[in-house]
Coordinates of C-alpha atoms in Angstrom, one line a residue:
M1 CA 102.9 67.7 82.5
R2 CA 99.7 65.9 81.6
P3 CA 97.7 67.7 78.8
A4 CA 94.3 69.1 79.6
T5 CA 91.4 66.7 79.3
P6 CA 89.8 68.7 76.4
L7 CA 93.0 68.3 74.4
I8 CA 93.2 64.6 75.0
C9 CA 89.5 64.2 74.1
A10 CA 90.1 66.1 70.9
F11 CA 93.0 63.8 70.1
I12 CA 90.7 60.8 70.6
D13 CA 88.1 62.4 68.4
E14 CA 90.6 62.6 65.5
H15 CA 91.6 58.9 65.7
K16 CA 88.6 57.0 67.2
E17 CA 87.1 56.0 63.8
R18 CA 90.3 54.2 62.9
F19 CA 91.4 52.7 66.3
G20 CA 88.4 53.0 68.6
V21 CA 88.1 54.8 71.9
V22 CA 89.2 52.0 74.3
P23 CA 92.4 51.1 72.4
I24 CA 93.4 54.7 72.2
C25 CA 92.9 55.2 75.9
R26 CA 95.1 52.1 76.6
A27 CA 97.8 53.4 74.3
L28 CA 97.7 56.8 76.0
A29 CA 98.0 55.3 79.4
I30 CA 101.1 53.4 78.3
Q31 CA 102.6 56.8 77.3
G32 CA 101.8 58.3 80.7
V33 CA 98.6 60.2 79.6
A34 CA 95.9 58.2 81.4
I35 CA 92.3 58.8 80.6
A36 CA 89.4 56.4 81.2
P37 CA 86.9 55.8 78.4
R38 CA 84.1 56.9 80.6
T39 CA 85.9 60.2 81.2
Y40 CA 86.1 60.7 77.4
W41 CA 82.3 59.9 77.0
A42 CA 81.4 62.2 79.9
H43 CA 83.4 65.0 78.3
R44 CA 81.8 64.4 75.0
S45 CA 78.3 64.5 76.5
S46 CA 79.0 67.9 78.1
A47 CA 79.4 69.4 74.7
T48 CA 82.5 71.6 75.3
S49 CA 82.2 74.9 73.5
K50 CA 84.7 75.8 70.8
R51 CA 85.8 78.8 72.9
A52 CA 86.6 76.6 75.9
L53 CA 88.6 74.2 73.8
W54 CA 90.4 77.1 72.2
D55 CA 91.2 78.6 75.6
T56 CA 92.5 75.3 76.7
T57 CA 94.7 75.1 73.7
I58 CA 96.2 78.5 74.2
T59 CA 96.6 77.9 77.9
E60 CA 98.7 74.8 77.1
I61 CA 100.8 76.7 74.6
L62 CA 101.4 79.5 77.1
A63 CA 102.2 77.1 79.9
G64 CA 105.0 75.8 77.8
Y65 CA 106.6 79.3 78.0
Y66 CA 105.7 80.5 81.5
Q67 CA 105.8 77.2 83.5
P68 CA 109.2 75.9 84.4
D69 CA 110.3 72.6 82.9
A70 CA 111.6 69.5 84.8
D71 CA 114.9 71.3 85.4
G72 CA 113.2 74.5 86.7
K73 CA 114.1 76.5 83.6
R74 CA 112.0 78.7 81.3
P75 CA 112.6 79.7 77.7
P76 CA 113.5 83.3 76.9
E77 CA 109.9 84.0 75.8
S78 CA 108.8 83.7 79.4
L79 CA 110.1 87.3 79.8
Y80 CA 107.4 88.5 77.3
G81 CA 104.4 90.5 78.4
S82 CA 101.0 90.0 76.7
L83 CA 101.8 92.3 73.8
K84 CA 105.2 90.7 72.9
M85 CA 103.8 87.2 73.5
W86 CA 100.8 88.0 71.2
A87 CA 103.2 89.2 68.4
H88 CA 105.3 86.1 69.0
L89 CA 102.4 83.7 68.6
Q90 CA 101.3 85.5 65.5
R91 CA 104.7 84.9 64.0
Q92 CA 104.3 81.2 64.9
G93 CA 101.1 81.1 63.0
I94 CA 98.8 80.9 66.0
P95 CA 95.9 83.3 65.3
V96 CA 94.9 84.1 68.9
A97 CA 93.1 87.3 69.6
R98 CA 95.0 89.8 71.7
R99 CA 92.2 90.2 74.3
T100 CA 91.9 86.4 74.6
L101 CA 95.6 86.1 75.3
E102 CA 95.5 88.9 77.9
R103 CA 92.5 87.2 79.6
I104 CA 94.2 83.8 79.8
M105 CA 97.5 85.3 81.0
R106 CA 95.7 87.4 83.6
H107 CA 93.7 84.3 84.8
N108 CA 96.9 82.3 85.2
D109 CA 98.8 85.2 86.7
W110 CA 101.4 85.0 83.9
R111 CA 103.3 88.2 83.2
G112 CA 106.5 89.3 81.6
V113 CA 109.4 91.2 83.1
M114 CA 108.7 94.9 83.4
R115 CA 111.5 97.5 83.0
A116 CA 112.2 99.0 86.3
R117 CA 110.9 102.5 86.6
R118 CA 113.2 105.3 87.8
P119 CA 112.3 106.5 91.3
P120 CA 110.8 109.9 91.4
R121 CA 113.0 112.9 92.2
T122 CA 112.2 114.6 95.5
T123 CA 114.9 117.2 95.1
E124 CA 115.0 120.0 92.6
P125 CA 117.3 122.8 94.0
D126 CA 116.0 126.3 93.6
P127 CA 119.0 128.6 92.9
A128 CA 116.8 131.6 93.5
A129 CA 115.7 130.6 97.0
A130 CA 117.3 132.4 99.9
R131 CA 119.7 130.3 102.0
T132 CA 118.9 130.3 105.6
P133 CA 121.6 130.0 108.3
D134 CA 122.6 126.6 109.7
L135 CA 121.5 127.0 113.3
V136 CA 122.6 123.4 114.1
G137 CA 126.1 123.5 112.9
R138 CA 125.8 119.9 111.7
R139 CA 125.7 118.8 115.4
W140 CA 122.9 116.3 115.8
R141 CA 123.4 115.3 119.4
V142 CA 121.3 117.4 121.8
A143 CA 121.0 117.3 125.5
A144 CA 117.2 116.9 125.7
T145 CA 114.1 116.3 123.8
N146 CA 112.1 119.0 122.1
L147 CA 115.2 121.0 121.2
L148 CA 116.0 119.8 117.6
D149 CA 113.4 118.4 115.2
V150 CA 114.6 117.2 111.8
A151 CA 112.0 117.0 108.9
D152 CA 112.2 115.4 105.6
F153 CA 109.9 113.7 103.0
T154 CA 110.5 110.7 100.8
Y155 CA 108.7 108.6 98.2
V156 CA 107.0 105.3 98.9
R157 CA 106.5 102.7 96.2
L158 CA 102.9 101.5 96.0
D159 CA 101.9 97.8 95.6
T160 CA 99.6 98.7 92.7
S161 CA 101.7 101.1 90.7
G162 CA 103.4 104.5 91.0
F163 CA 104.6 106.3 94.1
G164 CA 103.2 108.0 97.2
Y165 CA 105.0 110.4 99.5
T166 CA 105.5 110.6 103.3
A167 CA 106.7 113.6 105.3
F168 CA 107.8 113.1 108.8
V169 CA 109.3 115.1 111.7
V170 CA 111.8 113.4 114.0
D171 CA 113.0 114.5 117.4
A172 CA 116.8 114.3 117.2
Y173 CA 117.2 113.3 120.8
A174 CA 114.5 110.7 121.4
G175 CA 114.0 109.4 117.8
L176 CA 110.3 110.1 118.3
I177 CA 108.2 110.9 115.3
P178 CA 105.7 113.5 116.6
G179 CA 104.3 114.4 113.2
W180 CA 103.9 112.8 109.8
E181 CA 101.7 113.1 106.7
C182 CA 101.1 111.0 103.6
S183 CA 100.1 112.4 100.2
M184 CA 100.0 111.4 96.5
V185 CA 101.3 114.9 95.6
K186 CA 104.6 116.5 96.8
D187 CA 103.6 120.0 97.5
T188 CA 104.2 122.6 100.3
G189 CA 101.0 122.0 102.1
F190 CA 101.7 118.3 102.5
V191 CA 104.9 119.0 104.4
E192 CA 103.3 121.8 106.4
R193 CA 100.6 119.4 107.7
A194 CA 103.3 117.1 109.1
L195 CA 104.7 120.1 111.0
R196 CA 101.3 121.1 112.3
H197 CA 100.7 117.5 113.3
A198 CA 104.0 117.6 115.3
A199 CA 103.1 120.9 117.0
T200 CA 99.7 119.6 118.0
F201 CA 101.2 116.4 119.4
R202 CA 103.8 118.3 121.4
A203 CA 101.1 120.7 122.8
R204 CA 98.9 117.8 123.9
Q205 CA 101.9 116.4 125.8
G206 CA 102.4 119.6 127.6
H207 CA 105.6 120.4 125.7
P208 CA 104.8 123.0 123.1
F209 CA 107.4 124.1 120.6
S210 CA 109.5 126.8 122.4
D211 CA 112.9 127.8 121.0
T212 CA 112.9 124.6 119.1
I213 CA 115.1 124.4 116.0
H214 CA 113.7 122.8 112.9
H215 CA 116.6 121.8 110.7
S216 CA 116.6 121.2 106.9
D217 CA 119.5 120.6 104.6
Y218 CA 119.9 123.1 101.7
A219 CA 120.9 120.2 99.5
E220 CA 117.2 119.7 99.2
I221 CA 114.6 122.2 98.0
C222 CA 114.5 125.4 100.0
V223 CA 111.3 127.2 99.2
K224 CA 109.8 129.4 101.8
P225 CA 106.4 128.4 103.3
R226 CA 103.4 130.2 101.8
N227 CA 102.7 132.3 104.9
R228 CA 104.4 133.7 107.9
E229 CA 102.0 131.9 110.3
T230 CA 103.4 128.6 109.3
A231 CA 107.0 129.7 109.4
C232 CA 106.6 130.8 113.0
L233 CA 104.4 127.8 113.9
G234 CA 104.5 127.2 117.7
G235 CA 107.7 129.0 118.3
L236 CA 110.0 127.2 115.8
A237 CA 113.2 129.0 115.2
E238 CA 113.7 130.8 111.9
E239 CA 115.7 128.0 110.3
F240 CA 112.3 126.6 109.5
L241 CA 112.4 128.9 106.5
G242 CA 114.8 126.5 104.9
L243 CA 112.3 123.6 105.0
K244 CA 112.5 121.2 102.1
M245 CA 109.4 122.0 100.2
F246 CA 107.9 122.1 96.7
K247 CA 105.9 124.9 95.4
A248 CA 102.2 124.1 95.4

């Protein structure tokens, strides 16, 4: 990889008094580092700041770690994030400021390997919660739509960082999702809103909940809804009391 122009010009500055600019440019071209004398003089006339030259120097050093070589390989230090790389350069005698290093790495989209975060737990069994009867009997095949709705919620990894949560209600017969809700907090109200969404959707279709069973597995959290109105929402059977929920 060809060194950056400021580095080449700095090299010429160090040796031009002894060899001259043109002979140095010729020698560099033979070594595969081509630079025209007019490029050197144009660069000199632009009066590059010390900060720009230092940034270029650090960029070249970091590129040696984070950019793959001719064989497509990187050194072990390519796994370092900004903090470990800054400490590594300090040990190598390169007194770069930590914020300067972070800025250059961010500009070039260089980052280390982050330890995988454990996914959040969506299940915390409550031994004190009353178990509701299994009205389904583990039989998931039903004869028609609007007879059995299965609800659950799960976490969703975000592009930025962290996790969000999605609750959904699924018709066991049609595979339709009549209700869903997204939230950054896993609480009871978040799941209740998904059920209300499903009830509203069914009512608009002319098929309101009537003798519909809402199933939830006791392997998940079984916390009663906060009020009776929600538990009897739209004619749902009493197994709704076993809905997987978190206390708000």
